[in-house]
Amino acid sequence: MRTPPLASGPEGPGALGPLLDTVLDALQQGARARGGPLPAGGPDAVTERIREALGDVLPDKGDRHALHVLVRAFAQGAADPADPRCAAHLHCPPLAVATAADLAANVLNPSLDSWDQAPAATALETLVTGALAREAGAADALVTTGGTESNQLALLLARETRGAGLRLVHAENAHHSLGRAAWLLGLPDPVVLPAPAGTLDPAALDEALTDLPGPLLVAATAGTTDAGLIDPLPEIADRCRAHGARLHIDAAYGGGLLFSTRHRAALAGLEAADTVTLDLHKLGWQPIAAGLLTVRDAHDLTVLHQRADYLNAADDTEAGLPDLLGRSLRTTRRADILKIAVTLRTLGRDGLAALVDQVCATAREFARLVDAHPAFELHDRPTISTVLFRPADATDDTVAAVRRRLLTDGHAVLGRARLDGRLWLKATLLNPRTRPEDLAALLELVEGNTPR
C-alpha cells in the first residue's frame, strides 16, 4: 500500500489541493441537503443518517470516498451559525480568513509546549497575547480553549496567590464553570448572591465582603449567557479594593466590545480586575477554540511553572530558548494564535469594530420589531447582542414547546433563558450578515408555530 500523502512537506500543497476541492464540494452538497439552519427530524433522524454514512468505523479495507461522504453527512447534520435563523447560543459564524489561517496551523501542526516544536508560533503568541492583554489593561495573557478553561485558571491563580482557604463570591447570573472550577480545585462552596435585576448588586456584595472572612475572590460577569447583561464593574471593583478582595471578570461574551469605540465604555472597570476571561470564538468570529485569560500582575503566572527536561531543560532555558510550560496547564497546545493574529491584522480595529457594531445594531433592531409586534413580549432592550422575547400570554410550557418544534423541524435555532420567574426565547445575534428581513422572517416563524 502506498503511504498516504502528508499535509506538510514538499508534497503537502499538491496533495491538499484536490482534497480541499472535495471538502468544499461536500460542504455545499451537505448544506443544500440540510436546507436550513438545522437538520430536520430531531436527534434520532440525524443519528440514523450519520450511522448510514459512517458504516463500519474501522473497515478492513479503506474507502477513498470517505472524505466526501462523511463531510457531506457532517454538513447536512450540522447547525449552521451563518444562517440568520440560527441564533440560540454564543456560537459565531467564523470568518473565512480566520478559518483559512487555521488550516495553515493544522498543516504545520506546531505544538506550543517547547520552542523547538513551534519557533514561529512561540514568537507570534508572545507578541499577540501581549497586545491583547494591553487592550484589556493587563500585563500578560494566556491562550486557552475558551471561557471555561480561562475561569478555571483564574481560580487556580487566585488560590495560589491568596491561599487554599480562598472563597469565591459571585452572583447567581455567573457562568456555571465558576462553581465547577471551585469544586475542581477543592475550594469551599461559593457564596452565591442574588441578582434580582440580572446583575450583581454592589450593595449586596459590600455586605457579603464585610461579613465573610478572607481570603476572597469576587467573580463579576461582562456579558451573561442568558441575557448578555454586564455587571456594574466600576462599583464592584471599588468594593473589592475597599475589602482587599481579588477580582476576576468573566468577559467571555462582552470582551469583544473592547474593539468598538462606540461600545467599549460598557466595559469600564475591566482594567481593575486581577484576571479577565476573553473568548474570541464568541464576539470575535474565530473558529473554536480562541480563548484568553489576562492577568494584571504577570508575577501571578510563576505558579504555573513546571520543569520537564525533555521540553524545557534548565540549561536550554538559560541559553535563551523560551520556556513554554508555564503558559498553560496543558502540555500539547495547537497554534490557535495564528488565526487570531491573521484576523487582527486583516480587519484591523476598524474592521472588528464594524462587526461588533453591526451585531449590536441588529439586536436593537430585533428588539424594536418584537416590541412593536402585538403577538410578542420583549424582556428588555439588549445590552450587547442578546434579545429575550416570548409569545404574549403564552405559558412556559408553550414557550418551551415552540422552541423544540422549530428545532425538530429544522426551521430555526433559538435558545432559552429563565429570568424574572418566566421562560423566554433567546436570540443571540452574532451574524453580521443578518438583515431586517431575516429578523422579520424569524418572528413570523415563531408566531406561526405558537398555538392560540
Short mmCIF file of C-alpha atoms in Angstrom, two decimals, residues 51-434:
data_model
loop_
_atom_site.label_atom_id
_atom_site.label_comp_id
_atom_site.label_asym_id
_atom_site.label_seq_id
_atom_site.Cartn_x
_atom_site.Cartn_y
_atom_site.Cartn_z
CA ARG A 51 -24.76 5.89 11.06
CA GLU A 52 -25.58 5.16 7.43
CA ALA A 53 -22.83 7.45 6.12
CA LEU A 54 -20.25 6.10 8.56
CA GLY A 55 -20.87 2.41 8.09
CA ASP A 56 -18.09 0.28 9.59
CA VAL A 57 -15.99 2.64 11.72
CA LEU A 58 -12.79 0.67 11.12
CA PRO A 59 -13.19 -1.44 7.98
CA ASP A 60 -10.57 -3.92 6.83
CA LYS A 61 -10.24 -2.06 3.55
CA GLY A 62 -10.25 1.70 3.35
CA ASP A 63 -12.72 3.77 1.31
CA ARG A 64 -11.27 6.53 -0.86
CA HIS A 65 -14.68 8.26 -0.91
CA ALA A 66 -14.86 8.55 2.89
CA LEU A 67 -13.81 12.22 2.96
CA HIS A 68 -16.64 13.34 0.70
CA VAL A 69 -19.28 11.03 2.21
CA LEU A 70 -18.57 11.94 5.82
CA VAL A 71 -18.06 15.67 5.30
CA ARG A 72 -21.31 15.81 3.34
CA ALA A 73 -23.17 13.96 6.10
CA PHE A 74 -21.47 16.13 8.73
CA ALA A 75 -22.57 19.30 6.95
CA GLN A 76 -26.08 18.02 6.35
CA GLY A 77 -26.41 17.26 10.06
CA ALA A 78 -24.79 20.46 11.34
CA ALA A 79 -26.21 23.58 12.92
CA ASP A 80 -25.09 26.40 10.63
CA PRO A 81 -24.22 29.54 12.64
CA ALA A 82 -24.07 31.53 9.39
CA ASP A 83 -27.81 31.02 8.85
CA PRO A 84 -29.74 34.05 10.19
CA ARG A 85 -32.24 31.68 11.80
CA CYS A 86 -29.50 30.02 13.85
CA ALA A 87 -29.38 32.33 16.86
CA ALA A 88 -29.54 30.24 20.02
CA HIS A 89 -26.08 30.37 21.52
CA LEU A 90 -22.79 32.25 21.67
CA HIS A 91 -21.84 30.24 18.59
CA CYS A 92 -20.49 32.57 15.94
CA PRO A 93 -20.08 32.06 12.20
CA PRO A 94 -16.29 32.06 11.78
CA LEU A 95 -14.59 34.43 9.38
CA ALA A 96 -13.26 32.86 6.19
CA VAL A 97 -9.84 34.42 6.67
CA ALA A 98 -9.58 33.03 10.20
CA THR A 99 -10.63 29.59 9.00
CA ALA A 100 -8.03 29.68 6.23
CA ALA A 101 -5.35 30.64 8.75
CA ASP A 102 -6.45 27.76 10.96
CA LEU A 103 -5.86 25.40 8.05
CA ALA A 104 -2.25 26.59 7.90
CA ALA A 105 -1.86 25.88 11.61
CA ASN A 106 -3.26 22.39 11.08
CA VAL A 107 -0.92 21.72 8.17
CA LEU A 108 2.23 22.66 10.07
CA ASN A 109 0.88 21.23 13.35
CA PRO A 110 3.09 23.17 15.79
CA SER A 111 2.81 22.20 19.44
CA LEU A 112 3.32 25.03 21.90
CA ASP A 113 4.95 23.04 24.68
CA SER A 114 8.54 23.58 23.55
CA TRP A 115 10.23 26.12 21.31
CA ASP A 116 11.78 23.51 19.02
CA GLN A 117 8.27 22.32 18.03
CA ALA A 118 6.90 25.81 17.43
CA PRO A 119 9.53 28.52 16.82
CA ALA A 120 7.36 30.97 14.88
CA ALA A 121 4.21 30.14 16.84
CA THR A 122 6.04 30.88 20.09
CA ALA A 123 7.09 34.33 18.90
CA LEU A 124 3.66 35.05 17.42
CA GLU A 125 1.83 34.03 20.58
CA THR A 126 4.09 36.20 22.74
CA LEU A 127 3.50 39.28 20.60
CA VAL A 128 -0.25 38.85 20.10
CA THR A 129 -1.11 37.92 23.69
CA GLY A 130 0.88 40.91 24.89
CA ALA A 131 -1.07 43.24 22.61
CA LEU A 132 -4.44 41.80 23.61
CA ALA A 133 -3.51 41.99 27.29
CA ARG A 134 -2.74 45.68 26.92
CA GLU A 135 -6.08 46.14 25.19
CA ALA A 136 -7.75 44.90 28.37
CA GLY A 137 -5.50 46.95 30.66
CA ALA A 138 -3.48 43.90 31.74
CA ALA A 139 0.18 42.88 31.78
CA ASP A 140 0.02 39.47 30.08
CA ALA A 141 -2.38 36.90 28.68
CA LEU A 142 -2.50 33.16 28.19
CA VAL A 143 -4.20 31.34 25.32
CA THR A 144 -6.93 28.92 26.43
CA THR A 145 -9.60 26.74 24.87
CA GLY A 146 -12.32 29.16 25.93
CA GLY A 147 -14.19 30.69 28.84
CA THR A 148 -14.37 27.54 30.94
CA GLU A 149 -10.61 26.94 30.93
CA SER A 150 -9.94 30.66 31.48
CA ASN A 151 -12.24 30.71 34.50
CA GLN A 152 -10.60 27.60 35.92
CA LEU A 153 -7.17 29.16 35.50
CA ALA A 154 -8.35 32.38 37.14
CA LEU A 155 -9.48 30.49 40.24
CA LEU A 156 -6.25 28.50 40.30
CA LEU A 157 -4.11 31.64 40.16
CA ALA A 158 -6.24 33.22 42.89
CA ARG A 159 -5.92 30.16 45.12
CA GLU A 160 -2.16 30.01 44.68
CA THR A 161 -1.69 33.73 45.38
CA ARG A 162 -4.22 34.04 48.23
CA GLY A 163 -4.18 30.59 49.83
CA ALA A 164 -6.15 27.35 49.87
CA GLY A 165 -8.88 28.85 52.08
CA LEU A 166 -9.94 31.17 49.25
CA ARG A 167 -13.71 31.67 48.99
CA LEU A 168 -15.37 32.51 45.69
CA VAL A 169 -18.16 35.09 45.70
CA HIS A 170 -20.36 35.60 42.65
CA ALA A 171 -23.94 36.41 41.70
CA GLU A 172 -26.44 33.84 40.51
CA ASN A 173 -26.01 35.24 36.98
CA ALA A 174 -22.44 33.87 36.79
CA HIS A 175 -21.38 31.15 34.37
CA HIS A 176 -21.68 27.61 35.68
CA SER A 177 -17.97 26.97 35.01
CA LEU A 178 -17.02 29.12 38.03
CA GLY A 179 -18.78 26.87 40.53
CA ARG A 180 -17.39 23.82 38.78
CA ALA A 181 -13.87 25.27 38.94
CA ALA A 182 -14.23 25.86 42.68
CA TRP A 183 -15.26 22.22 43.08
CA LEU A 184 -12.44 21.00 40.87
CA LEU A 185 -9.85 22.95 42.88
CA GLY A 186 -11.16 21.80 46.24
CA LEU A 187 -12.28 25.28 47.28
CA PRO A 188 -15.18 25.90 49.68
CA ASP A 189 -18.65 26.15 48.16
CA PRO A 190 -19.02 29.56 46.51
CA VAL A 191 -21.08 32.28 48.10
CA VAL A 192 -23.84 32.97 45.57
CA LEU A 193 -25.51 36.37 45.80
CA PRO A 194 -28.96 37.09 44.37
CA ALA A 195 -29.18 39.09 41.16
CA PRO A 196 -32.78 40.33 41.10
CA ALA A 197 -32.13 42.66 38.18
CA GLY A 198 -29.96 40.10 36.39
CA THR A 199 -26.67 41.65 37.55
CA LEU A 200 -24.52 41.62 40.66
CA ASP A 201 -25.75 44.18 43.22
CA PRO A 202 -22.80 46.19 44.64
CA ALA A 203 -24.62 46.80 47.94
CA ALA A 204 -25.22 43.07 48.44
CA LEU A 205 -21.60 42.43 47.50
CA ASP A 206 -20.39 45.01 50.02
CA GLU A 207 -22.44 43.36 52.76
CA ALA A 208 -21.09 39.91 51.87
CA LEU A 209 -17.47 41.11 51.78
CA THR A 210 -17.96 42.78 55.17
CA ASP A 211 -19.30 39.61 56.79
CA LEU A 212 -17.15 36.92 55.16
CA PRO A 213 -13.67 36.03 56.39
CA GLY A 214 -10.91 36.24 53.81
CA PRO A 215 -9.27 35.48 51.52
CA LEU A 216 -11.98 36.24 48.94
CA LEU A 217 -12.27 36.17 45.16
CA VAL A 218 -15.13 38.07 43.56
CA ALA A 219 -16.19 36.98 40.06
CA ALA A 220 -18.15 39.52 38.04
CA THR A 221 -19.65 39.00 34.59
CA ALA A 222 -19.41 41.16 31.48
CA GLY A 223 -21.95 39.50 29.22
CA THR A 224 -24.17 36.91 30.86
CA THR A 225 -25.11 33.83 28.87
CA ASP A 226 -28.83 34.32 29.48
CA ALA A 227 -29.39 37.99 28.56
CA GLY A 228 -25.95 39.43 27.75
CA LEU A 229 -26.01 41.69 30.81
CA ILE A 230 -22.93 43.41 32.22
CA ASP A 231 -22.39 43.71 35.97
CA PRO A 232 -21.62 47.24 37.30
CA LEU A 233 -17.87 46.74 37.03
CA PRO A 234 -16.56 50.06 38.44
CA GLU A 235 -18.67 49.76 41.59
CA ILE A 236 -17.70 46.11 42.04
CA ALA A 237 -14.02 46.99 41.62
CA ASP A 238 -14.39 49.71 44.27
CA ARG A 239 -15.91 47.24 46.75
CA CYS A 240 -13.17 44.69 46.08
CA ARG A 241 -10.49 47.32 46.55
CA ALA A 242 -12.04 48.50 49.82
CA HIS A 243 -12.21 44.98 51.26
CA GLY A 244 -8.95 43.65 49.83
CA ALA A 245 -10.72 41.04 47.70
CA ARG A 246 -9.29 39.77 44.45
CA LEU A 247 -11.40 40.43 41.34
CA HIS A 248 -11.96 38.22 38.31
CA ILE A 249 -14.18 39.36 35.42
CA ASP A 250 -15.66 36.80 33.08
CA ALA A 251 -15.88 38.78 29.83
CA ALA A 252 -16.04 35.73 27.57
CA TYR A 253 -19.00 37.27 25.76
CA GLY A 254 -18.66 41.00 26.31
CA GLY A 255 -14.90 41.25 25.88
CA GLY A 256 -15.28 41.79 22.14
CA LEU A 257 -16.75 45.23 22.89
CA LEU A 258 -13.16 46.35 23.52
CA PHE A 259 -12.69 46.59 19.76
CA SER A 260 -15.53 49.11 19.35
CA THR A 261 -15.10 52.81 20.11
CA ARG A 262 -18.88 53.02 20.34
CA HIS A 263 -19.34 50.18 22.84
CA ARG A 264 -16.11 49.72 24.82
CA ALA A 265 -17.28 52.17 27.51
CA ALA A 266 -19.63 49.41 28.67
CA LEU A 267 -16.51 47.61 29.91
CA ALA A 268 -15.25 50.46 32.10
CA GLY A 269 -13.70 48.91 35.18
CA LEU A 270 -12.29 45.90 33.32
CA GLU A 271 -8.76 47.21 33.84
CA ALA A 272 -9.20 46.91 37.63
CA ALA A 273 -9.55 43.13 37.51
CA ASP A 274 -6.73 40.82 38.55
CA THR A 275 -7.77 38.40 35.81
CA VAL A 276 -10.14 38.66 32.84
CA THR A 277 -11.63 35.91 30.69
CA LEU A 278 -11.87 36.72 26.96
CA ASP A 279 -13.24 34.47 24.26
CA LEU A 280 -12.80 35.35 20.60
CA HIS A 281 -14.84 32.43 19.30
CA LYS A 282 -17.84 34.40 20.51
CA LEU A 283 -17.76 38.14 19.74
CA GLY A 284 -14.56 37.72 17.70
CA TRP A 285 -15.73 35.43 14.86
CA GLN A 286 -12.96 32.85 15.29
CA PRO A 287 -13.20 29.11 14.70
CA ILE A 288 -13.29 27.27 18.02
CA ALA A 289 -11.11 27.46 20.09
CA ALA A 290 -9.89 31.01 20.77
CA GLY A 291 -9.91 31.82 24.48
CA LEU A 292 -7.64 34.04 26.58
CA LEU A 293 -7.02 34.81 30.24
CA THR A 294 -5.43 38.16 31.00
CA VAL A 295 -3.51 38.87 34.22
CA ARG A 296 -2.84 42.29 35.69
CA ASP A 297 0.27 41.07 37.56
CA ALA A 298 2.48 38.86 35.39
CA HIS A 299 4.16 37.54 38.55
CA ASP A 300 0.95 35.56 39.26
CA LEU A 301 1.89 33.23 36.40
CA THR A 302 5.02 31.93 38.14
CA VAL A 303 2.88 29.36 39.99
CA LEU A 304 2.28 27.59 36.66
CA HIS A 305 5.98 26.87 36.13
CA GLN A 306 6.92 23.24 35.59
CA ARG A 307 10.16 21.57 34.62
CA ALA A 308 10.39 18.63 32.20
CA ASP A 309 13.90 18.07 30.97
CA TYR A 310 12.83 16.91 27.52
CA LEU A 311 10.88 20.13 26.98
CA ASN A 312 12.50 22.92 29.00
CA ALA A 313 15.81 21.76 30.41
CA ALA A 314 17.34 24.38 32.69
CA ASP A 315 20.46 24.81 30.57
CA ASP A 316 18.33 25.31 27.43
CA THR A 317 16.32 27.99 29.20
CA GLU A 318 19.50 29.66 30.45
CA ALA A 319 20.83 29.58 26.90
CA GLY A 320 17.83 31.59 25.70
CA LEU A 321 15.30 29.01 24.47
CA PRO A 322 11.82 30.15 25.56
CA ASP A 323 10.13 28.12 28.32
CA LEU A 324 6.50 27.45 27.40
CA LEU A 325 5.34 25.08 30.13
CA GLY A 326 4.37 27.97 32.38
CA ARG A 327 1.97 29.33 29.76
CA SER A 328 -0.75 26.72 30.28
CA LEU A 329 -1.89 23.73 32.30
CA ARG A 330 -1.91 21.82 29.02
CA THR A 331 1.24 20.34 27.51
CA THR A 332 0.36 19.91 23.84
CA ARG A 333 -1.23 23.13 22.56
CA ARG A 334 -2.17 23.91 19.00
CA ALA A 335 -1.33 27.28 17.42
CA ASP A 336 -4.72 28.92 17.88
CA ILE A 337 -2.92 32.24 17.94
CA LEU A 338 -2.34 32.21 14.16
CA LYS A 339 -5.99 32.65 13.19
CA ILE A 340 -6.35 35.38 15.82
CA ALA A 341 -3.27 37.22 14.56
CA VAL A 342 -4.38 36.97 10.92
CA THR A 343 -7.83 38.30 11.82
CA LEU A 344 -6.47 41.25 13.80
CA ARG A 345 -4.08 42.23 11.03
CA THR A 346 -6.56 41.66 8.19
CA LEU A 347 -9.52 43.51 9.67
CA GLY A 348 -7.76 45.97 11.95
CA ARG A 349 -9.56 47.78 14.74
CA ASP A 350 -11.96 49.47 12.32
CA GLY A 351 -12.99 46.19 10.71
CA LEU A 352 -13.56 44.41 14.01
CA ALA A 353 -15.42 47.42 15.39
CA ALA A 354 -17.71 47.38 12.36
CA LEU A 355 -18.62 43.74 13.05
CA VAL A 356 -19.26 44.41 16.74
CA ASP A 357 -21.33 47.50 15.98
CA GLN A 358 -23.31 45.64 13.34
CA VAL A 359 -24.44 42.76 15.56
CA CYS A 360 -25.29 45.15 18.41
CA ALA A 361 -27.37 47.24 16.00
CA THR A 362 -29.05 44.09 14.68
CA ALA A 363 -30.05 43.15 18.23
CA ARG A 364 -31.55 46.58 18.81
CA GLU A 365 -33.50 46.29 15.55
CA PHE A 366 -34.81 42.86 16.53
CA ALA A 367 -35.85 44.18 19.95
CA ARG A 368 -37.70 47.02 18.20
CA LEU A 369 -39.56 44.56 15.95
CA VAL A 370 -40.53 42.41 18.92
CA ASP A 371 -41.68 45.38 20.97
CA ALA A 372 -43.84 46.66 18.11
CA HIS A 373 -45.45 43.26 17.46
CA PRO A 374 -48.69 42.65 19.39
CA ALA A 375 -48.14 38.89 19.43
CA PHE A 376 -44.87 39.13 21.37
CA GLU A 377 -43.47 40.41 24.63
CA LEU A 378 -39.94 41.85 24.89
CA HIS A 379 -37.96 41.29 28.08
CA ASP A 380 -35.75 44.37 27.77
CA ARG A 381 -33.55 46.33 25.41
CA PRO A 382 -30.37 44.38 24.60
CA THR A 383 -27.11 45.22 26.37
CA ILE A 384 -24.90 43.51 23.77
CA SER A 385 -26.49 41.31 21.10
CA THR A 386 -28.89 39.04 23.00
CA VAL A 387 -32.65 39.58 22.86
CA LEU A 388 -35.13 37.78 25.12
CA PHE A 389 -38.74 37.56 23.98
CA ARG A 390 -41.77 35.32 24.21
CA PRO A 391 -45.20 34.92 22.65
CA ALA A 392 -47.61 37.14 24.54
CA ASP A 393 -49.85 35.38 27.06
CA ALA A 394 -48.12 32.03 26.45
CA THR A 395 -47.33 29.63 29.28
CA ASP A 396 -43.77 28.49 29.94
CA ASP A 397 -44.70 25.04 28.62
CA THR A 398 -45.86 26.62 25.37
CA VAL A 399 -42.65 28.65 25.03
CA ALA A 400 -40.56 25.50 25.51
CA ALA A 401 -42.69 23.52 23.07
CA VAL A 402 -42.45 26.20 20.37
CA ARG A 403 -38.66 26.21 20.63
CA ARG A 404 -38.45 22.41 20.39
CA ARG A 405 -40.83 22.31 17.42
CA LEU A 406 -38.68 24.78 15.50
CA LEU A 407 -35.56 22.75 16.34
CA THR A 408 -37.07 19.41 15.36
CA ASP A 409 -38.40 20.76 12.08
CA GLY A 410 -35.03 22.36 11.34
CA HIS A 411 -36.65 25.77 10.81
CA ALA A 412 -34.95 27.89 13.49
CA VAL A 413 -32.47 27.59 16.34
CA LEU A 414 -33.43 29.73 19.32
CA GLY A 415 -32.14 29.46 22.87
CA ARG A 416 -33.97 29.62 26.17
CA ALA A 417 -33.43 31.59 29.36
CA ARG A 418 -35.30 31.76 32.65
CA LEU A 419 -35.47 35.29 34.02
CA ASP A 420 -37.93 37.02 36.35
CA GLY A 421 -39.50 33.63 37.06
CA ARG A 422 -40.53 33.06 33.43
CA LEU A 423 -39.14 31.21 30.42
CA TRP A 424 -38.02 33.32 27.46
CA LEU A 425 -36.90 32.57 23.94
CA LYS A 426 -33.36 33.79 23.39
CA ALA A 427 -31.93 35.18 20.16
CA THR A 428 -28.16 35.60 20.34
CA LEU A 429 -27.31 37.63 17.27
CA LEU A 430 -23.69 37.13 16.23
CA ASN A 431 -24.10 37.02 12.47
CA PRO A 432 -23.09 40.40 10.96
CA ARG A 433 -24.85 39.47 7.71
CA THR A 434 -28.29 39.14 9.31
#
